[in-house]
Amino acid sequence: MNHNPDKSSSFKSRDHDHKNSVPRAESLKSSKEKDPAAADKNETNEQGGEAKEAEIKYTLEKAWEDIQHFLSGEEALEIPDIIDKYLDLVEHKVSRLEVPEKSKGCPVPDPEDDGWFHKVVEQMSKLHRHVSTVFKSDSSRGPLINRIGRIHQRVMSYLEDEFRVLLEESRTVEAAADQSPDAGQDQAKEEPNFPGYSKQVLATLNKISKLMISGGYEFECYEVYMVTRRNTIEETLNKLGFEKISLDDIQRMQWEAMEREIPPWVRAFKECANIYFSAEHKLAQTIFSDNPSVAKSLFANLIRVLFLQLLNFAEAIALSKRSTEKLFKFLDIYETLQDHSSAIDSLFPEECAKELKAELTATRSKIGETAICIFCDLENSIKSDTGRTPVPGGAVHPLTRYTMNYLKYACDEYTDTLEQVFKEHSTSKPRDFQGNSQSNNDENQSPFSRHLIKIMDLLDSILEAKSKLYKDVALSNIFMMNNGRYILQKIKGSPEIHQAMGDDRYKKRSYELRNYHQSYKRETWMKLLDCLNMEGLNVNGKVVKPALKERFKSFNAMFEEIHRTQSSWVVSDKQMQSELRVSIAGVIIPAYRSFLGRFSGYLTPGRQTEKYIKFQPEDIEAYIEGLFDGSTSSMPRRKT
C-alpha cells in the first residue's frame, strides 16, 4: 500500500506485542549468541512462516486466476470450489491486518505489504458484484453469497478506515517538497501548505476512492471525505482566529467583543477565497479524478456550507445596533465581500455559483446599506449636541475634533469604498440639512461627496449657534477662528476631502476665517486705538493736560483688562496664534509709539510720568506675546 512512511510507527499488531519486537536480523543474531540451538529453531520457524506467506500470496494469485475464468463466463454457471479456498485465504490474510493507535480500533493494512490489500478489495468487489447479479435468485447459493458479502463488507470497512486515516492524519509538511525549489521562505509564508498531502498520499487516496466507488461504497466514501475535510477546514480557520458563532450569540455580543471577531473573519474570508477554495477544488479533482461530476459536487456541497457560514457572520453584524464607531469595520467587511466575489464564478458549478453569488450580493447590500445609515447617523450626532455650556477660552469644540477626524479617516482610508457604497446602495437623493434639494452646482458631484459637504455644512451651522453662547463678541470670533482653522487644516491634510469639497469651497472657508479675524480686531483693538485719538487734546494750539491724562488712564485700564481677559483665551494652532499676535502688534505698537512720542513730554517728569505712562512700546509688545495661551498669570513687570 502507498501509506505515508511516517505512519508505520503508529500501527500496533493484533497478533503480538510491538514492545517485544526488534528487527528480524538483530533478533536472530541475538538468539544465536545466547542459544545456538534455539536460534536455529527460531530461524527455521521464521523461514517456515515466510514460506507460508509466500504460499498464501501465490495461492491467492493462483486462485484469483482460476476465478477470473468463472467471472468471464468461460466456465459453466457453477460456482467453482476454488472460491471457497480463495475466501479462506482472504480471511486469513485480512485477519493479519494491524490496528493503528489513532484509528479507534478499526484495522487497516500493513503499509509494507506492497498493495496486496487493494488488489484483494478490487477482486472481492468484482466477485461480490458477479455472484449477487448472476445467482441472486438461486436460494441454494445463499450461504456462499452471504459469506462473500460479509467478507466484502469487512474489507470495504477496512478500506473506508484507511481512507479516513489518510485524510485525517497524513497532512504533513512533506507536501512542501512538491513545491518548486525556487520558492523562497517569504513565499512559503504567504502561501500556506494547504491542504498538505504529499503526492504519494494523494495517489493512494485516489486509488481508494476508485475502489470504494466501484465496490458500491460511494456513499461511505463521500461521507468520510466530506466530514474529514469539513473538520480540517474548520480547524484551519480556527487557527486564523475565526470560529463559528451563531446568529444569536453575535446579537448578544457587546460591540467590543464583536469588533474583535471581525479581523479574524476578514482574514479567514480572504484566505478561503485566495487559497483554501481553489486548493480544496484541486484536491477533490485529484482524489476523484475518474468522476469529475462527483468531484465538483463534493466540492460545491463542502464549500457551500462554509461559504454560507462566513456570510451568516457578516449578516449578523449587519443586524447589530448601529453606531458611528462601527462604520469602519462595516467597510472592512464590505471591501472583503466585494474584492473576493470572483472566486465563486471560477470554482463553483453554474447553479451553485448563481446561488452563492446571489447570497453574497444580498449580504454585501445589507452591509452597504447599513454603512450608509451609520454614516448618516453622524448627522444625528451633530444635531444632538445641544450643550449650552461654551468651551472655555474659545478653544476648538470637541464636536469639531470628532467630526473632522472621523471624516478625515473615512476619506483617507475608505474614499473609493464609500463612493461605491453611496453610488450602489443609496435609496434616496441627498438633501441638505435644511431639507432643501441640492443646488445645481452640486449635480456633478458624487453622492458621497454631496453627503460629505452636507455634514460639514451642518457642522458649520451648529458651531455658529454655539458661538452665540459667548457673551463677549470678541471671544465668539476667537471660537469661530479656532474651529474654522481646525477644519481647514484637516481639509488641507486630506486630499480626498479637499477634492470632494473643491477649491471654491476651500477658498470660501479661508475668506470666512479672515473675516472672523478682522471682526475680532474691531471688537477689541480698534476700541483701544480710540484711546489714542488726538481729537479734543488740542484747544487753541495748546494740549489740554486733564484730557491727555484721561486718555493715558483709559488706555492703561483697557489694555490691562484686555491682557487679563485674553491671556486665558486659547488659540490652539501655533501658526494662527503667531499670525494673530503679529497682526495685533502691527496695529497697536506703531500707534502707541507715535502717541507716546508726541505727548509724553507734556507730563511732568517723575511722579506724573510714572502714574500715567505705565507701558513702553516694548512692554506692550511683550504683553501681546502672552495672549491666547490659556494662562491666567498676572501681567509681567513693565520695563523701566
PDB file of C-alpha atoms in Angstrom, residues 362-547:
ATOM      1  CA  ALA A 362     -27.585  40.309  -0.740  1.00  0.00           C
ATOM      2  CA  THR A 363     -25.178  40.294   2.209  1.00  0.00           C
ATOM      3  CA  ARG A 364     -22.986  42.964   0.635  1.00  0.00           C
ATOM      4  CA  SER A 365     -26.061  45.118   0.036  1.00  0.00           C
ATOM      5  CA  LYS A 366     -27.113  44.794   3.680  1.00  0.00           C
ATOM      6  CA  ILE A 367     -23.626  45.796   4.827  1.00  0.00           C
ATOM      7  CA  GLY A 368     -23.557  48.695   2.346  1.00  0.00           C
ATOM      8  CA  GLU A 369     -26.996  49.991   3.301  1.00  0.00           C
ATOM      9  CA  THR A 370     -26.128  49.749   6.991  1.00  0.00           C
ATOM     10  CA  ALA A 371     -22.836  51.585   6.360  1.00  0.00           C
ATOM     11  CA  ILE A 372     -24.770  54.441   4.736  1.00  0.00           C
ATOM     12  CA  CYS A 373     -27.150  54.576   7.680  1.00  0.00           C
ATOM     13  CA  ILE A 374     -24.210  54.680  10.087  1.00  0.00           C
ATOM     14  CA  PHE A 375     -22.551  57.468   8.107  1.00  0.00           C
ATOM     15  CA  CYS A 376     -25.830  59.378   8.087  1.00  0.00           C
ATOM     16  CA  ASP A 377     -26.073  58.861  11.834  1.00  0.00           C
ATOM     17  CA  LEU A 378     -23.110  61.227  12.085  1.00  0.00           C
ATOM     18  CA  GLU A 379     -25.570  63.988  11.179  1.00  0.00           C
ATOM     19  CA  ASN A 380     -27.790  62.971  14.074  1.00  0.00           C
ATOM     20  CA  SER A 381     -24.860  63.005  16.488  1.00  0.00           C
ATOM     21  CA  ILE A 382     -24.005  66.548  15.326  1.00  0.00           C
ATOM     22  CA  LYS A 383     -27.598  67.727  15.651  1.00  0.00           C
ATOM     23  CA  SER A 384     -27.966  66.111  19.058  1.00  0.00           C
ATOM     24  CA  ASP A 385     -25.048  68.107  20.515  1.00  0.00           C
ATOM     25  CA  THR A 386     -27.256  70.732  22.140  1.00  0.00           C
ATOM     26  CA  GLY A 387     -24.994  71.574  25.080  1.00  0.00           C
ATOM     27  CA  ARG A 388     -25.366  75.148  26.330  1.00  0.00           C
ATOM     28  CA  THR A 389     -22.001  75.399  28.044  1.00  0.00           C
ATOM     29  CA  PRO A 390     -19.416  77.218  25.888  1.00  0.00           C
ATOM     30  CA  VAL A 391     -15.950  75.739  25.514  1.00  0.00           C
ATOM     31  CA  PRO A 392     -13.549  77.586  27.885  1.00  0.00           C
ATOM     32  CA  GLY A 393     -11.268  80.088  26.184  1.00  0.00           C
ATOM     33  CA  GLY A 394     -12.972  79.749  22.809  1.00  0.00           C
ATOM     34  CA  ALA A 395     -10.961  76.592  22.042  1.00  0.00           C
ATOM     35  CA  VAL A 396     -11.771  74.019  19.365  1.00  0.00           C
ATOM     36  CA  HIS A 397     -15.045  72.304  20.227  1.00  0.00           C
ATOM     37  CA  PRO A 398     -14.875  68.514  20.861  1.00  0.00           C
ATOM     38  CA  LEU A 399     -17.620  68.068  18.264  1.00  0.00           C
ATOM     39  CA  THR A 400     -15.374  69.685  15.653  1.00  0.00           C
ATOM     40  CA  ARG A 401     -12.446  67.425  16.523  1.00  0.00           C
ATOM     41  CA  TYR A 402     -14.569  64.281  16.496  1.00  0.00           C
ATOM     42  CA  THR A 403     -16.381  65.100  13.253  1.00  0.00           C
ATOM     43  CA  MET A 404     -13.319  66.181  11.284  1.00  0.00           C
ATOM     44  CA  ASN A 405     -11.116  63.317  12.487  1.00  0.00           C
ATOM     45  CA  TYR A 406     -13.949  60.912  11.668  1.00  0.00           C
ATOM     46  CA  LEU A 407     -14.342  62.358   8.171  1.00  0.00           C
ATOM     47  CA  LYS A 408     -10.613  62.503   7.559  1.00  0.00           C
ATOM     48  CA  TYR A 409     -10.083  58.867   8.500  1.00  0.00           C
ATOM     49  CA  ALA A 410     -13.099  57.816   6.445  1.00  0.00           C
ATOM     50  CA  CYS A 411     -11.863  59.708   3.391  1.00  0.00           C
ATOM     51  CA  ASP A 412      -8.174  58.832   3.726  1.00  0.00           C
ATOM     52  CA  GLU A 413      -8.783  55.098   4.194  1.00  0.00           C
ATOM     53  CA  TYR A 414     -12.130  54.367   2.535  1.00  0.00           C
ATOM     54  CA  THR A 415     -12.918  57.013  -0.100  1.00  0.00           C
ATOM     55  CA  ASP A 416     -13.250  54.570  -3.001  1.00  0.00           C
ATOM     56  CA  THR A 417     -15.336  52.174  -0.927  1.00  0.00           C
ATOM     57  CA  LEU A 418     -17.625  54.931   0.356  1.00  0.00           C
ATOM     58  CA  GLU A 419     -18.044  56.288  -3.161  1.00  0.00           C
ATOM     59  CA  GLN A 420     -19.114  52.835  -4.317  1.00  0.00           C
ATOM     60  CA  VAL A 421     -21.354  52.225  -1.306  1.00  0.00           C
ATOM     61  CA  PHE A 422     -23.225  55.507  -1.770  1.00  0.00           C
ATOM     62  CA  LYS A 423     -23.436  55.010  -5.525  1.00  0.00           C
ATOM     63  CA  GLU A 424     -24.818  51.455  -5.352  1.00  0.00           C
ATOM     64  CA  HIS A 425     -26.829  51.410  -2.134  1.00  0.00           C
ATOM     65  CA  SER A 426     -28.291  54.893  -1.623  1.00  0.00           C
ATOM     66  CA  THR A 427     -32.069  54.711  -1.584  1.00  0.00           C
ATOM     67  CA  SER A 428     -32.872  58.413  -1.912  1.00  0.00           C
ATOM     68  CA  LYS A 429     -31.487  61.637  -3.317  1.00  0.00           C
ATOM     69  CA  PRO A 430     -29.368  63.507  -0.720  1.00  0.00           C
ATOM     70  CA  ARG A 431     -30.817  66.699   0.714  1.00  0.00           C
ATOM     71  CA  ASP A 432     -29.088  69.371   2.712  1.00  0.00           C
ATOM     72  CA  PHE A 433     -29.588  69.718   6.446  1.00  0.00           C
ATOM     73  CA  GLN A 434     -32.339  72.329   5.998  1.00  0.00           C
ATOM     74  CA  GLY A 435     -34.353  69.937   3.868  1.00  0.00           C
ATOM     75  CA  ASN A 436     -33.691  71.750   0.584  1.00  0.00           C
ATOM     76  CA  SER A 437     -32.697  69.946  -2.602  1.00  0.00           C
ATOM     77  CA  GLN A 438     -29.062  70.142  -3.597  1.00  0.00           C
ATOM     78  CA  SER A 439     -28.076  73.140  -5.686  1.00  0.00           C
ATOM     79  CA  ASN A 440     -27.322  72.832  -9.382  1.00  0.00           C
ATOM     80  CA  ASN A 441     -23.638  73.395  -8.636  1.00  0.00           C
ATOM     81  CA  ASP A 442     -23.561  70.038  -6.842  1.00  0.00           C
ATOM     82  CA  GLU A 443     -25.188  67.984  -9.600  1.00  0.00           C
ATOM     83  CA  ASN A 444     -21.831  66.824 -10.968  1.00  0.00           C
ATOM     84  CA  GLN A 445     -20.617  65.637  -7.597  1.00  0.00           C
ATOM     85  CA  SER A 446     -20.827  62.041  -6.436  1.00  0.00           C
ATOM     86  CA  PRO A 447     -23.470  61.042  -3.874  1.00  0.00           C
ATOM     87  CA  PHE A 448     -20.781  60.575  -1.237  1.00  0.00           C
ATOM     88  CA  SER A 449     -19.188  63.979  -1.917  1.00  0.00           C
ATOM     89  CA  ARG A 450     -22.572  65.668  -1.626  1.00  0.00           C
ATOM     90  CA  HIS A 451     -23.215  63.938   1.654  1.00  0.00           C
ATOM     91  CA  LEU A 452     -19.764  64.854   2.951  1.00  0.00           C
ATOM     92  CA  ILE A 453     -20.390  68.533   2.174  1.00  0.00           C
ATOM     93  CA  LYS A 454     -23.799  68.254   3.768  1.00  0.00           C
ATOM     94  CA  ILE A 455     -22.253  67.064   7.040  1.00  0.00           C
ATOM     95  CA  MET A 456     -19.640  69.837   7.029  1.00  0.00           C
ATOM     96  CA  ASP A 457     -22.278  72.484   6.334  1.00  0.00           C
ATOM     97  CA  LEU A 458     -24.305  71.090   9.218  1.00  0.00           C
ATOM     98  CA  LEU A 459     -21.247  71.306  11.467  1.00  0.00           C
ATOM     99  CA  ASP A 460     -20.770  74.949  10.443  1.00  0.00           C
ATOM    100  CA  SER A 461     -24.337  75.797  11.395  1.00  0.00           C
ATOM    101  CA  ILE A 462     -24.016  74.080  14.786  1.00  0.00           C
ATOM    102  CA  LEU A 463     -20.740  75.903  15.508  1.00  0.00           C
ATOM    103  CA  GLU A 464     -22.303  79.217  14.515  1.00  0.00           C
ATOM    104  CA  ALA A 465     -25.073  78.604  17.043  1.00  0.00           C
ATOM    105  CA  LYS A 466     -22.578  77.637  19.749  1.00  0.00           C
ATOM    106  CA  SER A 467     -20.522  80.795  19.125  1.00  0.00           C
ATOM    107  CA  LYS A 468     -23.515  82.834  20.284  1.00  0.00           C
ATOM    108  CA  LEU A 469     -23.236  81.232  23.732  1.00  0.00           C
ATOM    109  CA  TYR A 470     -20.284  83.578  24.420  1.00  0.00           C
ATOM    110  CA  LYS A 471     -21.289  86.945  25.861  1.00  0.00           C
ATOM    111  CA  ASP A 472     -18.059  88.508  24.613  1.00  0.00           C
ATOM    112  CA  VAL A 473     -18.314  89.008  20.839  1.00  0.00           C
ATOM    113  CA  ALA A 474     -14.528  89.031  20.536  1.00  0.00           C
ATOM    114  CA  LEU A 475     -14.338  85.617  22.211  1.00  0.00           C
ATOM    115  CA  SER A 476     -17.098  84.397  19.923  1.00  0.00           C
ATOM    116  CA  ASN A 477     -14.867  85.329  16.975  1.00  0.00           C
ATOM    117  CA  ILE A 478     -11.885  83.554  18.536  1.00  0.00           C
ATOM    118  CA  PHE A 479     -14.054  80.447  18.886  1.00  0.00           C
ATOM    119  CA  MET A 480     -15.039  80.554  15.209  1.00  0.00           C
ATOM    120  CA  MET A 481     -11.424  81.208  14.213  1.00  0.00           C
ATOM    121  CA  ASN A 482     -10.193  78.206  16.201  1.00  0.00           C
ATOM    122  CA  ASN A 483     -12.794  75.866  14.789  1.00  0.00           C
ATOM    123  CA  GLY A 484     -12.550  77.244  11.256  1.00  0.00           C
ATOM    124  CA  ARG A 485      -8.778  76.897  11.270  1.00  0.00           C
ATOM    125  CA  TYR A 486      -9.008  73.347  12.597  1.00  0.00           C
ATOM    126  CA  ILE A 487     -11.443  72.393   9.837  1.00  0.00           C
ATOM    127  CA  LEU A 488      -9.256  73.992   7.155  1.00  0.00           C
ATOM    128  CA  GLN A 489      -6.170  72.161   8.410  1.00  0.00           C
ATOM    129  CA  LYS A 490      -7.995  68.833   8.268  1.00  0.00           C
ATOM    130  CA  ILE A 491      -9.181  69.586   4.737  1.00  0.00           C
ATOM    131  CA  LYS A 492      -5.677  70.593   3.714  1.00  0.00           C
ATOM    132  CA  GLY A 493      -4.261  67.391   5.220  1.00  0.00           C
ATOM    133  CA  SER A 494      -6.729  65.200   3.338  1.00  0.00           C
ATOM    134  CA  PRO A 495      -6.582  65.391  -0.474  1.00  0.00           C
ATOM    135  CA  GLU A 496      -9.737  63.285  -0.594  1.00  0.00           C
ATOM    136  CA  ILE A 497     -11.776  65.778   1.453  1.00  0.00           C
ATOM    137  CA  HIS A 498     -10.264  68.688  -0.473  1.00  0.00           C
ATOM    138  CA  GLN A 499     -11.202  67.078  -3.766  1.00  0.00           C
ATOM    139  CA  ALA A 500     -14.727  66.342  -2.581  1.00  0.00           C
ATOM    140  CA  MET A 501     -15.200  69.953  -1.440  1.00  0.00           C
ATOM    141  CA  GLY A 502     -13.496  71.608  -4.379  1.00  0.00           C
ATOM    142  CA  ASP A 503     -11.298  74.710  -4.442  1.00  0.00           C
ATOM    143  CA  ASP A 504     -14.204  77.162  -4.355  1.00  0.00           C
ATOM    144  CA  ARG A 505     -15.498  75.904  -1.016  1.00  0.00           C
ATOM    145  CA  TYR A 506     -11.976  75.813   0.401  1.00  0.00           C
ATOM    146  CA  LYS A 507     -11.381  79.440  -0.616  1.00  0.00           C
ATOM    147  CA  LYS A 508     -14.745  80.439   0.801  1.00  0.00           C
ATOM    148  CA  ARG A 509     -13.810  78.955   4.168  1.00  0.00           C
ATOM    149  CA  SER A 510     -10.452  80.750   4.117  1.00  0.00           C
ATOM    150  CA  TYR A 511     -12.249  84.013   3.373  1.00  0.00           C
ATOM    151  CA  GLU A 512     -14.660  83.435   6.286  1.00  0.00           C
ATOM    152  CA  LEU A 513     -11.714  82.778   8.581  1.00  0.00           C
ATOM    153  CA  ARG A 514     -10.172  86.150   7.656  1.00  0.00           C
ATOM    154  CA  ASN A 515     -13.496  87.835   8.341  1.00  0.00           C
ATOM    155  CA  TYR A 516     -13.585  86.383  11.860  1.00  0.00           C
ATOM    156  CA  HIS A 517     -10.041  87.680  12.336  1.00  0.00           C
ATOM    157  CA  GLN A 518     -10.991  91.208  11.256  1.00  0.00           C
ATOM    158  CA  SER A 519     -14.159  91.141  13.353  1.00  0.00           C
ATOM    159  CA  TYR A 520     -12.137  90.137  16.414  1.00  0.00           C
ATOM    160  CA  LYS A 521      -9.716  93.041  15.923  1.00  0.00           C
ATOM    161  CA  ARG A 522     -12.568  95.514  15.513  1.00  0.00           C
ATOM    162  CA  GLU A 523     -14.243  94.341  18.716  1.00  0.00           C
ATOM    163  CA  THR A 524     -11.058  94.563  20.798  1.00  0.00           C
ATOM    164  CA  TRP A 525      -8.126  96.520  19.442  1.00  0.00           C
ATOM    165  CA  MET A 526      -9.845  99.189  17.395  1.00  0.00           C
ATOM    166  CA  LYS A 527     -11.628 100.280  20.569  1.00  0.00           C
ATOM    167  CA  LEU A 528      -8.243 100.503  22.281  1.00  0.00           C
ATOM    168  CA  LEU A 529      -6.986 102.672  19.432  1.00  0.00           C
ATOM    169  CA  ASP A 530      -9.794 105.127  20.178  1.00  0.00           C
ATOM    170  CA  CYS A 531      -7.934 105.963  23.407  1.00  0.00           C
ATOM    171  CA  LEU A 532      -5.024 107.181  21.305  1.00  0.00           C
ATOM    172  CA  ASN A 533      -7.197 109.513  19.272  1.00  0.00           C
ATOM    173  CA  MET A 534      -5.799 113.026  19.295  1.00  0.00           C
ATOM    174  CA  GLU A 535      -9.169 114.634  18.795  1.00  0.00           C
ATOM    175  CA  GLY A 536     -10.012 117.036  21.676  1.00  0.00           C
ATOM    176  CA  LEU A 537      -6.470 117.115  23.061  1.00  0.00           C
ATOM    177  CA  ASN A 538      -5.547 120.444  21.421  1.00  0.00           C
ATOM    178  CA  VAL A 539      -7.519 123.608  22.251  1.00  0.00           C
ATOM    179  CA  ASN A 540      -6.326 126.846  20.748  1.00  0.00           C
ATOM    180  CA  GLY A 541      -2.972 125.255  19.960  1.00  0.00           C
ATOM    181  CA  LYS A 542      -2.401 124.045  23.485  1.00  0.00           C
ATOM    182  CA  VAL A 543      -2.511 120.463  24.828  1.00  0.00           C
ATOM    183  CA  VAL A 544      -5.210 120.037  27.443  1.00  0.00           C
ATOM    184  CA  LYS A 545      -3.419 118.097  30.197  1.00  0.00           C
ATOM    185  CA  PRO A 546      -6.523 116.801  32.011  1.00  0.00           C
ATOM    186  CA  ALA A 547      -7.796 115.328  28.749  1.00  0.00           C
TER     187      ALA A 547
END
